[in-house]
PDB file of C-alpha atoms in Angstrom:
ATOM      1  CA  UNK S   1     -20.764   3.105 192.170  1.00  0.00           C
ATOM      2  CA  UNK S   2     -18.810   5.742 194.099  1.00  0.00           C
ATOM      3  CA  UNK S   3     -19.894   8.442 191.670  1.00  0.00           C
ATOM      4  CA  UNK S   4     -23.534   7.403 192.078  1.00  0.00           C
ATOM      5  CA  UNK S   5     -23.257   7.500 195.864  1.00  0.00           C
ATOM      6  CA  UNK S   6     -21.658  10.939 195.753  1.00  0.00           C
ATOM      7  CA  UNK S   7     -24.432  12.173 193.484  1.00  0.00           C
ATOM      8  CA  UNK S   8     -27.090  10.836 195.884  1.00  0.00           C
ATOM      9  CA  UNK S   9     -25.319  12.453 198.832  1.00  0.00           C
ATOM     10  CA  UNK S  10     -25.075  15.777 196.978  1.00  0.00           C
ATOM     11  CA  UNK S  11     -28.769  15.712 196.100  1.00  0.00           C
ATOM     12  CA  UNK S  12     -29.636  14.892 199.718  1.00  0.00           C
ATOM     13  CA  UNK S  13     -27.593  17.862 200.916  1.00  0.00           C
ATOM     14  CA  UNK S  14     -29.378  20.108 198.423  1.00  0.00           C
ATOM     15  CA  UNK S  15     -32.755  18.886 199.705  1.00  0.00           C
ATOM     16  CA  UNK S  16     -31.717  19.519 203.318  1.00  0.00           C
ATOM     17  CA  UNK S  17     -30.432  22.979 202.433  1.00  0.00           C
ATOM     18  CA  UNK S  18     -33.647  23.786 200.544  1.00  0.00           C
ATOM     19  CA  UNK S  19     -35.802  22.633 203.435  1.00  0.00           C
ATOM     20  CA  UNK S  20     -33.776  24.658 205.943  1.00  0.00           C
ATOM     21  CA  UNK S  21     -34.092  27.755 203.793  1.00  0.00           C
ATOM     22  CA  UNK S  22     -37.828  27.423 203.193  1.00  0.00           C
ATOM     23  CA  UNK S  23     -39.010  25.974 206.509  1.00  0.00           C
ATOM     24  CA  UNK S  24     -41.064  28.134 208.829  1.00  0.00           C
ATOM     25  CA  UNK S  25     -39.300  28.362 212.166  1.00  0.00           C
ATOM     26  CA  UNK S  26     -41.067  28.970 215.491  1.00  0.00           C
ATOM     27  CA  UNK S  27     -40.791  32.383 217.084  1.00  0.00           C
ATOM     28  CA  UNK S  28     -40.761  30.536 220.411  1.00  0.00           C
ATOM     29  CA  UNK S  29     -39.427  26.963 220.350  1.00  0.00           C
ATOM     30  CA  UNK S  30     -39.724  24.236 222.998  1.00  0.00           C
ATOM     31  CA  UNK S  31     -41.517  26.404 225.524  1.00  0.00           C
ATOM     32  CA  UNK S  32     -42.223  24.340 228.637  1.00  0.00           C
ATOM     33  CA  UNK S  33     -45.818  24.697 229.811  1.00  0.00           C
ATOM     34  CA  UNK S  34     -45.333  22.232 232.698  1.00  0.00           C
ATOM     35  CA  UNK S  35     -42.429  20.386 234.278  1.00  0.00           C
ATOM     36  CA  UNK S  36     -43.583  16.790 234.807  1.00  0.00           C
ATOM     37  CA  UNK S  37     -42.206  15.536 231.472  1.00  0.00           C
ATOM     38  CA  UNK S  38     -39.935  16.590 228.636  1.00  0.00           C
ATOM     39  CA  UNK S  39     -42.969  16.163 226.367  1.00  0.00           C
ATOM     40  CA  UNK S  40     -44.759  19.107 227.971  1.00  0.00           C
ATOM     41  CA  UNK S  41     -43.511  21.670 225.473  1.00  0.00           C
ATOM     42  CA  UNK S  42     -44.951  23.764 222.670  1.00  0.00           C
ATOM     43  CA  UNK S  43     -43.790  25.775 219.671  1.00  0.00           C
ATOM     44  CA  UNK S  44     -45.353  29.141 218.898  1.00  0.00           C
ATOM     45  CA  UNK S  45     -45.411  30.775 215.471  1.00  0.00           C
ATOM     46  CA  UNK S  46     -46.475  34.388 214.972  1.00  0.00           C
ATOM     47  CA  UNK S  47     -48.086  35.661 211.803  1.00  0.00           C
ATOM     48  CA  UNK S  48     -46.597  38.479 209.758  1.00  0.00           C
ATOM     49  CA  UNK S  49     -50.020  39.108 208.194  1.00  0.00           C
ATOM     50  CA  UNK S  50     -51.765  40.363 211.323  1.00  0.00           C
ATOM     51  CA  UNK S  51     -51.509  43.082 213.875  1.00  0.00           C
ATOM     52  CA  UNK S  52     -50.708  42.156 217.452  1.00  0.00           C
ATOM     53  CA  UNK S  53     -52.136  40.700 219.583  1.00  0.00           C
ATOM     54  CA  UNK S  54     -52.962  37.856 217.209  1.00  0.00           C
ATOM     55  CA  UNK S  55     -55.730  35.257 217.318  1.00  0.00           C
ATOM     56  CA  UNK S  56     -54.308  31.857 218.185  1.00  0.00           C
ATOM     57  CA  UNK S  57     -54.915  28.388 216.753  1.00  0.00           C
ATOM     58  CA  UNK S  58     -53.755  25.645 219.133  1.00  0.00           C
ATOM     59  CA  UNK S  59     -52.896  22.551 217.087  1.00  0.00           C
ATOM     60  CA  UNK S  60     -52.967  19.076 218.647  1.00  0.00           C
ATOM     61  CA  UNK S  61     -51.221  16.381 216.619  1.00  0.00           C
ATOM     62  CA  UNK S  62     -52.508  12.871 216.026  1.00  0.00           C
ATOM     63  CA  UNK S  63     -50.628   9.587 216.085  1.00  0.00           C
ATOM     64  CA  UNK S  64     -52.826   7.100 217.909  1.00  0.00           C
ATOM     65  CA  UNK S  65     -51.928   8.605 221.297  1.00  0.00           C
ATOM     66  CA  UNK S  66     -48.554   6.830 221.049  1.00  0.00           C
ATOM     67  CA  UNK S  67     -46.702   8.734 218.310  1.00  0.00           C
ATOM     68  CA  UNK S  68     -46.566  12.128 216.608  1.00  0.00           C
ATOM     69  CA  UNK S  69     -44.814  15.392 217.352  1.00  0.00           C
ATOM     70  CA  UNK S  70     -45.410  19.130 217.342  1.00  0.00           C
ATOM     71  CA  UNK S  71     -42.813  19.731 214.626  1.00  0.00           C
ATOM     72  CA  UNK S  72     -43.985  20.758 211.144  1.00  0.00           C
ATOM     73  CA  UNK S  73     -47.686  21.158 211.971  1.00  0.00           C
ATOM     74  CA  UNK S  74     -50.168  20.686 209.164  1.00  0.00           C
ATOM     75  CA  UNK S  75     -51.649  23.838 207.591  1.00  0.00           C
ATOM     76  CA  UNK S  76     -49.110  26.036 209.400  1.00  0.00           C
ATOM     77  CA  UNK S  77     -48.384  28.318 206.443  1.00  0.00           C
ATOM     78  CA  UNK S  78     -52.066  28.711 205.681  1.00  0.00           C
ATOM     79  CA  UNK S  79     -52.995  29.757 209.211  1.00  0.00           C
ATOM     80  CA  UNK S  80     -50.105  32.222 209.365  1.00  0.00           C
ATOM     81  CA  UNK S  81     -51.069  33.697 205.994  1.00  0.00           C
ATOM     82  CA  UNK S  82     -54.599  34.264 207.296  1.00  0.00           C
ATOM     83  CA  UNK S  83     -53.421  36.199 210.317  1.00  0.00           C
ATOM     84  CA  UNK S  84     -53.451  33.484 212.965  1.00  0.00           C
ATOM     85  CA  UNK S  85     -50.642  32.748 215.361  1.00  0.00           C
ATOM     86  CA  UNK S  86     -50.148  28.995 215.800  1.00  0.00           C
ATOM     87  CA  UNK S  87     -49.210  27.017 218.909  1.00  0.00           C
ATOM     88  CA  UNK S  88     -48.263  23.403 218.210  1.00  0.00           C
ATOM     89  CA  UNK S  89     -48.149  21.328 221.377  1.00  0.00           C
ATOM     90  CA  UNK S  90     -46.641  18.056 222.478  1.00  0.00           C
ATOM     91  CA  UNK S  91     -48.190  15.953 225.215  1.00  0.00           C
ATOM     92  CA  UNK S  92     -47.293  12.773 227.065  1.00  0.00           C
ATOM     93  CA  UNK S  93     -47.829   9.749 224.834  1.00  0.00           C
ATOM     94  CA  UNK S  94     -49.338   6.470 225.977  1.00  0.00           C
ATOM     95  CA  UNK S  95     -45.885   4.883 226.118  1.00  0.00           C
ATOM     96  CA  UNK S  96     -45.084   7.281 228.944  1.00  0.00           C
ATOM     97  CA  UNK S  97     -48.383   7.828 230.726  1.00  0.00           C
ATOM     98  CA  UNK S  98     -51.969   6.637 230.582  1.00  0.00           C
ATOM     99  CA  UNK S  99     -55.197   8.607 230.485  1.00  0.00           C
ATOM    100  CA  UNK S 100     -55.979  11.249 231.708  1.00  0.00           C
ATOM    101  CA  UNK S 101     -52.362  12.492 231.468  1.00  0.00           C
ATOM    102  CA  UNK S 102     -52.892  13.529 227.842  1.00  0.00           C
ATOM    103  CA  UNK S 103     -55.960  15.598 228.700  1.00  0.00           C
ATOM    104  CA  UNK S 104     -54.150  17.180 231.637  1.00  0.00           C
ATOM    105  CA  UNK S 105     -51.314  18.214 229.326  1.00  0.00           C
ATOM    106  CA  UNK S 106     -53.562  19.776 226.698  1.00  0.00           C
ATOM    107  CA  UNK S 107     -55.613  21.761 229.205  1.00  0.00           C
ATOM    108  CA  UNK S 108     -52.460  22.859 231.010  1.00  0.00           C
ATOM    109  CA  UNK S 109     -50.946  24.055 227.717  1.00  0.00           C
ATOM    110  CA  UNK S 110     -54.100  26.067 226.954  1.00  0.00           C
ATOM    111  CA  UNK S 111     -54.076  27.615 230.428  1.00  0.00           C
ATOM    112  CA  UNK S 112     -50.378  28.441 230.075  1.00  0.00           C
ATOM    113  CA  UNK S 113     -50.938  30.196 226.767  1.00  0.00           C
ATOM    114  CA  UNK S 114     -53.903  32.087 228.186  1.00  0.00           C
ATOM    115  CA  UNK S 115     -51.965  33.252 231.238  1.00  0.00           C
ATOM    116  CA  UNK S 116     -48.953  34.307 229.160  1.00  0.00           C
ATOM    117  CA  UNK S 117     -50.847  35.657 226.154  1.00  0.00           C
ATOM    118  CA  UNK S 118     -49.478  39.188 226.487  1.00  0.00           C
ATOM    119  CA  UNK S 119     -45.876  37.971 226.589  1.00  0.00           C
ATOM    120  CA  UNK S 120     -46.433  36.006 223.390  1.00  0.00           C
ATOM    121  CA  UNK S 121     -48.369  38.807 221.611  1.00  0.00           C
ATOM    122  CA  UNK S 122     -51.477  36.660 221.198  1.00  0.00           C
ATOM    123  CA  UNK S 123     -55.079  37.597 221.932  1.00  0.00           C
ATOM    124  CA  UNK S 124     -56.395  35.604 224.894  1.00  0.00           C
ATOM    125  CA  UNK S 125     -59.933  36.389 223.756  1.00  0.00           C
ATOM    126  CA  UNK S 126     -59.374  34.623 220.414  1.00  0.00           C
ATOM    127  CA  UNK S 127     -58.242  31.055 221.124  1.00  0.00           C
ATOM    128  CA  UNK S 128     -59.208  28.182 218.806  1.00  0.00           C
ATOM    129  CA  UNK S 129     -58.242  24.550 219.430  1.00  0.00           C
ATOM    130  CA  UNK S 130     -57.908  22.212 216.440  1.00  0.00           C
ATOM    131  CA  UNK S 131     -57.053  18.522 216.582  1.00  0.00           C
ATOM    132  CA  UNK S 132     -56.918  15.648 214.114  1.00  0.00           C
ATOM    133  CA  UNK S 133     -57.447  11.941 214.862  1.00  0.00           C
ATOM    134  CA  UNK S 134     -56.117  11.369 218.409  1.00  0.00           C
ATOM    135  CA  UNK S 135     -55.651  15.135 218.494  1.00  0.00           C
ATOM    136  CA  UNK S 136     -59.322  15.509 217.601  1.00  0.00           C
ATOM    137  CA  UNK S 137     -60.266  13.396 220.607  1.00  0.00           C
ATOM    138  CA  UNK S 138     -58.067  15.613 222.788  1.00  0.00           C
ATOM    139  CA  UNK S 139     -59.463  18.836 221.329  1.00  0.00           C
ATOM    140  CA  UNK S 140     -62.983  17.640 222.143  1.00  0.00           C
ATOM    141  CA  UNK S 141     -62.242  16.409 225.667  1.00  0.00           C
ATOM    142  CA  UNK S 142     -60.173  19.508 226.511  1.00  0.00           C
ATOM    143  CA  UNK S 143     -63.013  21.764 225.368  1.00  0.00           C
ATOM    144  CA  UNK S 144     -65.498  19.842 227.493  1.00  0.00           C
ATOM    145  CA  UNK S 145     -63.216  19.649 230.524  1.00  0.00           C
ATOM    146  CA  UNK S 146     -62.447  23.375 230.480  1.00  0.00           C
ATOM    147  CA  UNK S 147     -66.140  24.176 230.154  1.00  0.00           C
ATOM    148  CA  UNK S 148     -66.986  21.876 233.058  1.00  0.00           C
ATOM    149  CA  UNK S 149     -64.535  23.849 235.202  1.00  0.00           C
ATOM    150  CA  UNK S 150     -66.092  27.108 233.989  1.00  0.00           C
ATOM    151  CA  UNK S 151     -62.878  28.111 232.253  1.00  0.00           C
ATOM    152  CA  UNK S 152     -64.096  29.892 229.135  1.00  0.00           C
ATOM    153  CA  UNK S 153     -60.701  30.053 227.458  1.00  0.00           C
ATOM    154  CA  UNK S 154     -61.743  28.895 223.982  1.00  0.00           C
ATOM    155  CA  UNK S 155     -63.794  30.731 221.377  1.00  0.00           C
ATOM    156  CA  UNK S 156     -64.094  27.806 218.948  1.00  0.00           C
ATOM    157  CA  UNK S 157     -63.134  24.150 218.575  1.00  0.00           C
ATOM    158  CA  UNK S 158     -62.424  22.075 215.467  1.00  0.00           C
ATOM    159  CA  UNK S 159     -62.411  18.270 215.668  1.00  0.00           C
ATOM    160  CA  UNK S 160     -61.273  16.146 212.733  1.00  0.00           C
ATOM    161  CA  UNK S 161     -61.996  12.376 212.594  1.00  0.00           C
ATOM    162  CA  UNK S 162     -61.309  11.614 216.259  1.00  0.00           C
ATOM    163  CA  UNK S 163     -62.166   8.423 218.166  1.00  0.00           C
ATOM    164  CA  UNK S 164     -65.141   9.078 220.422  1.00  0.00           C
ATOM    165  CA  UNK S 165     -66.662   5.975 222.002  1.00  0.00           C
ATOM    166  CA  UNK S 166     -63.999   3.277 222.176  1.00  0.00           C
ATOM    167  CA  UNK S 167     -66.355   0.365 222.906  1.00  0.00           C
ATOM    168  CA  UNK S 168     -68.362   0.945 219.701  1.00  0.00           C
ATOM    169  CA  UNK S 169     -65.489   1.676 217.325  1.00  0.00           C
ATOM    170  CA  UNK S 170     -65.203  -1.880 215.992  1.00  0.00           C
ATOM    171  CA  UNK S 171     -68.918  -2.196 215.238  1.00  0.00           C
ATOM    172  CA  UNK S 172     -69.048   1.283 213.720  1.00  0.00           C
ATOM    173  CA  UNK S 173     -66.110   0.408 211.493  1.00  0.00           C
ATOM    174  CA  UNK S 174     -67.722  -2.823 210.341  1.00  0.00           C
ATOM    175  CA  UNK S 175     -71.034  -1.084 209.656  1.00  0.00           C
ATOM    176  CA  UNK S 176     -69.276   1.606 207.597  1.00  0.00           C
ATOM    177  CA  UNK S 177     -68.095  -0.926 205.024  1.00  0.00           C
ATOM    178  CA  UNK S 178     -64.679   0.746 204.936  1.00  0.00           C
ATOM    179  CA  UNK S 179     -62.732  -1.953 206.748  1.00  0.00           C
ATOM    180  CA  UNK S 180     -62.374  -3.468 210.198  1.00  0.00           C
ATOM    181  CA  UNK S 181     -60.609  -2.652 213.455  1.00  0.00           C
ATOM    182  CA  UNK S 182     -59.654  -4.285 216.735  1.00  0.00           C
ATOM    183  CA  UNK S 183     -60.103  -1.443 219.174  1.00  0.00           C
ATOM    184  CA  UNK S 184     -61.380  -3.854 221.829  1.00  0.00           C
ATOM    185  CA  UNK S 185     -58.127  -5.804 221.676  1.00  0.00           C
ATOM    186  CA  UNK S 186     -55.302  -5.239 224.175  1.00  0.00           C
ATOM    187  CA  UNK S 187     -52.878  -3.723 221.662  1.00  0.00           C
ATOM    188  CA  UNK S 188     -55.063  -1.055 220.084  1.00  0.00           C
ATOM    189  CA  UNK S 189     -54.104   2.615 220.464  1.00  0.00           C
ATOM    190  CA  UNK S 190     -57.146   3.137 222.674  1.00  0.00           C
ATOM    191  CA  UNK S 191     -56.302   0.177 224.917  1.00  0.00           C
ATOM    192  CA  UNK S 192     -52.745   1.433 225.256  1.00  0.00           C
ATOM    193  CA  UNK S 193     -54.114   4.858 226.114  1.00  0.00           C
ATOM    194  CA  UNK S 194     -56.132   3.616 229.092  1.00  0.00           C
ATOM    195  CA  UNK S 195     -53.559   0.978 230.064  1.00  0.00           C
ATOM    196  CA  UNK S 196     -56.034  -1.904 229.748  1.00  0.00           C
ATOM    197  CA  UNK S 197     -58.043  -3.766 227.147  1.00  0.00           C
ATOM    198  CA  UNK S 198     -61.009  -1.701 225.968  1.00  0.00           C
ATOM    199  CA  UNK S 199     -63.100  -4.848 225.481  1.00  0.00           C
ATOM    200  CA  UNK S 200     -62.483  -6.094 229.010  1.00  0.00           C
ATOM    201  CA  UNK S 201     -62.684  -2.707 230.741  1.00  0.00           C
ATOM    202  CA  UNK S 202     -65.703  -0.842 229.343  1.00  0.00           C
ATOM    203  CA  UNK S 203     -66.048   1.462 232.368  1.00  0.00           C
ATOM    204  CA  UNK S 204     -62.407   2.546 232.139  1.00  0.00           C
ATOM    205  CA  UNK S 205     -62.768   3.058 228.394  1.00  0.00           C
ATOM    206  CA  UNK S 206     -65.886   5.156 228.935  1.00  0.00           C
ATOM    207  CA  UNK S 207     -63.991   7.485 231.280  1.00  0.00           C
ATOM    208  CA  UNK S 208     -61.664   8.384 228.390  1.00  0.00           C
ATOM    209  CA  UNK S 209     -64.543   9.108 225.997  1.00  0.00           C
ATOM    210  CA  UNK S 210     -65.672  12.628 225.087  1.00  0.00           C
ATOM    211  CA  UNK S 211     -69.209  11.342 225.657  1.00  0.00           C
ATOM    212  CA  UNK S 212     -68.364  10.849 229.337  1.00  0.00           C
ATOM    213  CA  UNK S 213     -67.260  14.478 229.530  1.00  0.00           C
ATOM    214  CA  UNK S 214     -70.493  15.629 227.912  1.00  0.00           C
ATOM    215  CA  UNK S 215     -72.417  13.715 230.571  1.00  0.00           C
ATOM    216  CA  UNK S 216     -70.358  15.354 233.333  1.00  0.00           C
ATOM    217  CA  UNK S 217     -71.085  18.936 232.262  1.00  0.00           C
ATOM    218  CA  UNK S 218     -72.705  20.792 235.177  1.00  0.00           C
ATOM    219  CA  UNK S 219     -75.776  22.958 234.777  1.00  0.00           C
ATOM    220  CA  UNK S 220     -75.238  26.499 233.608  1.00  0.00           C
ATOM    221  CA  UNK S 221     -72.006  26.025 231.650  1.00  0.00           C
ATOM    222  CA  UNK S 222     -71.708  26.750 227.932  1.00  0.00           C
ATOM    223  CA  UNK S 223     -69.525  25.276 225.235  1.00  0.00           C
ATOM    224  CA  UNK S 224     -67.829  27.236 222.467  1.00  0.00           C
ATOM    225  CA  UNK S 225     -69.035  26.637 218.889  1.00  0.00           C
ATOM    226  CA  UNK S 226     -67.714  23.288 217.668  1.00  0.00           C
ATOM    227  CA  UNK S 227     -67.047  22.120 214.094  1.00  0.00           C
ATOM    228  CA  UNK S 228     -66.684  18.358 213.616  1.00  0.00           C
ATOM    229  CA  UNK S 229     -65.477  16.936 210.289  1.00  0.00           C
ATOM    230  CA  UNK S 230     -65.087  13.300 209.276  1.00  0.00           C
ATOM    231  CA  UNK S 231     -64.545  11.405 206.042  1.00  0.00           C
ATOM    232  CA  UNK S 232     -67.174   8.909 204.885  1.00  0.00           C
ATOM    233  CA  UNK S 233     -64.345   6.762 203.471  1.00  0.00           C
ATOM    234  CA  UNK S 234     -62.212   6.801 206.611  1.00  0.00           C
ATOM    235  CA  UNK S 235     -60.562   3.335 206.856  1.00  0.00           C
ATOM    236  CA  UNK S 236     -59.443   3.739 210.481  1.00  0.00           C
ATOM    237  CA  UNK S 237     -62.237   5.473 212.415  1.00  0.00           C
ATOM    238  CA  UNK S 238     -65.809   5.316 211.165  1.00  0.00           C
ATOM    239  CA  UNK S 239     -67.693   8.554 210.608  1.00  0.00           C
ATOM    240  CA  UNK S 240     -70.351   7.221 212.980  1.00  0.00           C
ATOM    241  CA  UNK S 241     -67.956   8.104 215.812  1.00  0.00           C
ATOM    242  CA  UNK S 242     -68.191  11.796 214.973  1.00  0.00           C
ATOM    243  CA  UNK S 243     -71.959  11.456 214.621  1.00  0.00           C
ATOM    244  CA  UNK S 244     -72.069  10.145 218.191  1.00  0.00           C
ATOM    245  CA  UNK S 245     -70.119  13.163 219.423  1.00  0.00           C
ATOM    246  CA  UNK S 246     -72.288  15.598 217.502  1.00  0.00           C
ATOM    247  CA  UNK S 247     -75.514  14.062 218.774  1.00  0.00           C
ATOM    248  CA  UNK S 248     -74.375  14.086 222.402  1.00  0.00           C
ATOM    249  CA  UNK S 249     -73.297  17.738 222.285  1.00  0.00           C
ATOM    250  CA  UNK S 250     -76.401  18.788 220.344  1.00  0.00           C
ATOM    251  CA  UNK S 251     -78.593  17.259 223.047  1.00  0.00           C
ATOM    252  CA  UNK S 252     -76.700  18.984 225.887  1.00  0.00           C
ATOM    253  CA  UNK S 253     -78.031  22.211 227.449  1.00  0.00           C
ATOM    254  CA  UNK S 254     -74.446  23.492 227.214  1.00  0.00           C
ATOM    255  CA  UNK S 255     -74.527  23.432 223.418  1.00  0.00           C
ATOM    256  CA  UNK S 256     -74.183  26.822 221.730  1.00  0.00           C
ATOM    257  CA  UNK S 257     -73.657  25.529 218.219  1.00  0.00           C
ATOM    258  CA  UNK S 258     -72.219  22.214 217.014  1.00  0.00           C
ATOM    259  CA  UNK S 259     -71.862  21.377 213.322  1.00  0.00           C
ATOM    260  CA  UNK S 260     -71.024  18.020 211.751  1.00  0.00           C
ATOM    261  CA  UNK S 261     -69.744  17.807 208.185  1.00  0.00           C
ATOM    262  CA  UNK S 262     -69.275  14.372 206.608  1.00  0.00           C
ATOM    263  CA  UNK S 263     -66.959  14.603 203.606  1.00  0.00           C
ATOM    264  CA  UNK S 264     -68.137  11.989 201.123  1.00  0.00           C
ATOM    265  CA  UNK S 265     -64.687  11.625 199.551  1.00  0.00           C
ATOM    266  CA  UNK S 266     -62.736  12.113 202.783  1.00  0.00           C
ATOM    267  CA  UNK S 267     -60.445   9.467 204.240  1.00  0.00           C
ATOM    268  CA  UNK S 268     -58.331   9.639 207.405  1.00  0.00           C
ATOM    269  CA  UNK S 269     -56.800  12.992 206.562  1.00  0.00           C
ATOM    270  CA  UNK S 270     -56.723  12.366 202.831  1.00  0.00           C
ATOM    271  CA  UNK S 271     -59.143  12.782 199.959  1.00  0.00           C
ATOM    272  CA  UNK S 272     -61.300  15.866 200.535  1.00  0.00           C
ATOM    273  CA  UNK S 273     -59.256  16.765 203.607  1.00  0.00           C
ATOM    274  CA  UNK S 274     -56.475  17.767 201.213  1.00  0.00           C
ATOM    275  CA  UNK S 275     -58.697  20.114 199.222  1.00  0.00           C
ATOM    276  CA  UNK S 276     -58.241  23.875 199.837  1.00  0.00           C
ATOM    277  CA  UNK S 277     -61.990  24.207 200.358  1.00  0.00           C
ATOM    278  CA  UNK S 278     -61.796  22.072 203.497  1.00  0.00           C
ATOM    279  CA  UNK S 279     -59.227  24.162 205.342  1.00  0.00           C
ATOM    280  CA  UNK S 280     -61.044  27.241 203.996  1.00  0.00           C
ATOM    281  CA  UNK S 281     -64.127  26.035 205.872  1.00  0.00           C
ATOM    282  CA  UNK S 282     -62.101  25.688 209.073  1.00  0.00           C
ATOM    283  CA  UNK S 283     -60.627  29.168 208.770  1.00  0.00           C
ATOM    284  CA  UNK S 284     -64.005  30.677 207.968  1.00  0.00           C
ATOM    285  CA  UNK S 285     -65.555  28.919 210.963  1.00  0.00           C
ATOM    286  CA  UNK S 286     -62.791  30.139 213.278  1.00  0.00           C
ATOM    287  CA  UNK S 287     -62.892  33.688 211.926  1.00  0.00           C
ATOM    288  CA  UNK S 288     -66.653  33.887 212.363  1.00  0.00           C
ATOM    289  CA  UNK S 289     -66.287  33.289 216.094  1.00  0.00           C
ATOM    290  CA  UNK S 290     -63.274  35.468 216.833  1.00  0.00           C
ATOM    291  CA  UNK S 291     -62.734  39.176 217.279  1.00  0.00           C
ATOM    292  CA  UNK S 292     -60.776  39.774 214.065  1.00  0.00           C
ATOM    293  CA  UNK S 293     -61.055  39.596 210.298  1.00  0.00           C
ATOM    294  CA  UNK S 294     -58.515  37.495 208.439  1.00  0.00           C
ATOM    295  CA  UNK S 295     -56.634  38.991 205.467  1.00  0.00           C
ATOM    296  CA  UNK S 296     -58.187  38.626 202.032  1.00  0.00           C
ATOM    297  CA  UNK S 297     -57.416  35.275 200.424  1.00  0.00           C
ATOM    298  CA  UNK S 298     -56.542  34.807 196.797  1.00  0.00           C
ATOM    299  CA  UNK S 299     -57.733  31.171 196.707  1.00  0.00           C
TER     300      UNK S 299
END
């Protein structure tokens, strides 16, 4: 028994050592972009495959608004290999603060990076925001909120399978045939986000919806190009949610190009979302709207 335990411990140490040797470490770690919470920090990774200043992808993690962390961001190596710098941000979770604290954190992080772009060797004219799930919701609302304030800090936005209209999520999920949800209940991630039951507080829930922010866009503002992607087999958030976001933006005078792609074999981050062609589409979309050309890819 002792020999087996020692063997397990030795293997674990080897795994830890391998991870430490192969992990990509931030060039700037735990940079505070505000001072209201210890969560208001970001990590910044610079690419070795690009000249400076570098285009920047701002990654917003998911986790149901109540979990998740900026560490080990998804697709990090791929973005760096294609010449993008990457900022991975934390924000106040619903256990600490309710909406709109999360939106305030994301927009403040973007403003901070824009103001300090030269110090970080990133190109302030080439910012892309990319969020998944709860992070997708925040990428969308941050894009809309910045545009409403005539802050044209973003050149492109990518939204993956985010919740959009909380009050319709349960019906959309049922109609999709992929499962069921209880978003209207008091313990759902969305209810915890707004600090009240979605089902009993529809007006409060609406104020946290990207659709509300589309409605609030003043005349004369423009949105950056937006790519929305959702899996048809998503068991947590129905693809109809992304359709609602697409349709609202497409109908807005502020729209300058919104695209919706439904991945027939996509789930909530799995299935087609794990195929190289999917992240290729994101990188191609971002590159098309920035002021640089990414290095040649072998895949």
